[in-house]
C-alpha positions as CSV (number, residue, x, y, z in Angstrom):
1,X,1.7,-7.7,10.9
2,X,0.2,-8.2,14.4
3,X,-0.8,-4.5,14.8
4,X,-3.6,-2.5,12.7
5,X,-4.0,0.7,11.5
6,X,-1.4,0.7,8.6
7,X,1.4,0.1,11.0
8,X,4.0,-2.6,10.2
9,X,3.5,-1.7,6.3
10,X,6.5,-1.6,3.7
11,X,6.4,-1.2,0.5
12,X,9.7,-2.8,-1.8
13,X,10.2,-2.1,-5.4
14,X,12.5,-5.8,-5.2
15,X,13.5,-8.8,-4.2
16,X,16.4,-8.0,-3.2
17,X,15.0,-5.4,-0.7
18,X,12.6,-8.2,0.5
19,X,15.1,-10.4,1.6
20,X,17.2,-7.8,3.1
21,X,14.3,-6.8,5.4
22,X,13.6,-10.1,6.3
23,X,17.0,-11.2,7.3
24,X,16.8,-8.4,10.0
25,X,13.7,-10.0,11.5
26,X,14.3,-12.1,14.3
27,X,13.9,-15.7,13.8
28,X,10.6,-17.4,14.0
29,X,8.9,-13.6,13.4
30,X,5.8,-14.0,11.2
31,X,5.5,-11.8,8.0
32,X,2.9,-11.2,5.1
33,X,4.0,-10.9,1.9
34,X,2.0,-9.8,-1.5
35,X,2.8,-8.8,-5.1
36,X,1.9,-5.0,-5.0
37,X,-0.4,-4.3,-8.0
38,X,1.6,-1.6,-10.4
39,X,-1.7,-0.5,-12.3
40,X,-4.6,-0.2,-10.3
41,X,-8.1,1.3,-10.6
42,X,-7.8,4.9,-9.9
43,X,-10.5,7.4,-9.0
44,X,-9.3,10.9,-9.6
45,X,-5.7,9.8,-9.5
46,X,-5.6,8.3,-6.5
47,X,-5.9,4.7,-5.3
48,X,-9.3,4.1,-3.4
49,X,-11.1,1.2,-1.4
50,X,-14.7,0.4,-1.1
51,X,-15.7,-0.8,2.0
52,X,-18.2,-3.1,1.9
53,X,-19.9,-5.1,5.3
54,X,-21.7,-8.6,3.8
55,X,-22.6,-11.5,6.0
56,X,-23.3,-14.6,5.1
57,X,-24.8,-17.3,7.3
58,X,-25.1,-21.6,7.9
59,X,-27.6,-21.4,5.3
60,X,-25.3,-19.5,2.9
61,X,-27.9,-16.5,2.6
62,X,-25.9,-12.9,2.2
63,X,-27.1,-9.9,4.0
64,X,-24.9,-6.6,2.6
65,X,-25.0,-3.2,4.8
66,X,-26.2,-0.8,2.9
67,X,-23.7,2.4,4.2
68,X,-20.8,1.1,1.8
69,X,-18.0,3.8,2.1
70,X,-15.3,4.7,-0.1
71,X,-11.7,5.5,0.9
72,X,-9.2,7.4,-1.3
73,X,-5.5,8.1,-0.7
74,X,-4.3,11.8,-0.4
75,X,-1.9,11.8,-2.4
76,X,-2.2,11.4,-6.4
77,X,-1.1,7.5,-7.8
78,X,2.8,7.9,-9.0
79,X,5.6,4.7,-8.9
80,X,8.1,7.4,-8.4
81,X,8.1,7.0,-4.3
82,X,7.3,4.0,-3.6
83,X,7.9,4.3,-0.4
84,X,5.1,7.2,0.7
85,X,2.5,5.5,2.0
86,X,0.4,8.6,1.8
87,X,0.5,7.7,-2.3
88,X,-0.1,3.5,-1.7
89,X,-2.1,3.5,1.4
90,X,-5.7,4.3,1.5
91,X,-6.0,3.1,5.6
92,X,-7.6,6.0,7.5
93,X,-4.9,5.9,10.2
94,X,-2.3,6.2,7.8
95,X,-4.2,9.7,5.9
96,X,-5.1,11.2,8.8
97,X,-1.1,11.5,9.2
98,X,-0.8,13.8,6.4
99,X,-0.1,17.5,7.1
100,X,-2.6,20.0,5.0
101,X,-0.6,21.5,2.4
């Protein structure tokens, strides 16, 4: 996508629902594409993130930021709506969206 903060993000349980959002792009639009993982590593039933600042420089030493965080979705891990990204995303901008139940 060329924007951030979850925005642009789909999530298609086929193929075929692929190629139908990509015919509706406009030609010559640029578009990401990667095989969603169906059994990831949960914590608590949710999907989760570490995030993780490492640098590495020209002389290939590696310098890690100690304040690793980790980021959890707010909704619990189910296939059964693929579609909420609440449930698939774990992107801050995209959690903060949720109403408090």
């Amino acid at each position: 996508t060329n924007n951030n903060r979850g925005n642009g993000i789909r999530v298609f349980n086929s193929f075929a629902q692929i190629d139908e959002h990509l015919k509706k792009k406009s030609t010559g639009s640029q578009v990401i594409v990667q095989k969603y993982i169906e059994r990831p590593l949960l914590y608590r039933n949710r999907k989760f993130d570490i995030r993780v600042l490492v640098m590495v420089d020209h002389l290939m030493n590696v310098y890690v930021y100690r304040d690793a965080y980790c980021r959890t979705s707010t909704q619990e891990y189910s296939l059964d709506n693929i579609q909420d990204l609440f449930i698939h995303l774990t992107n801050y901008a995209v959690q903060k969206k949720k109403k408090k139940t």
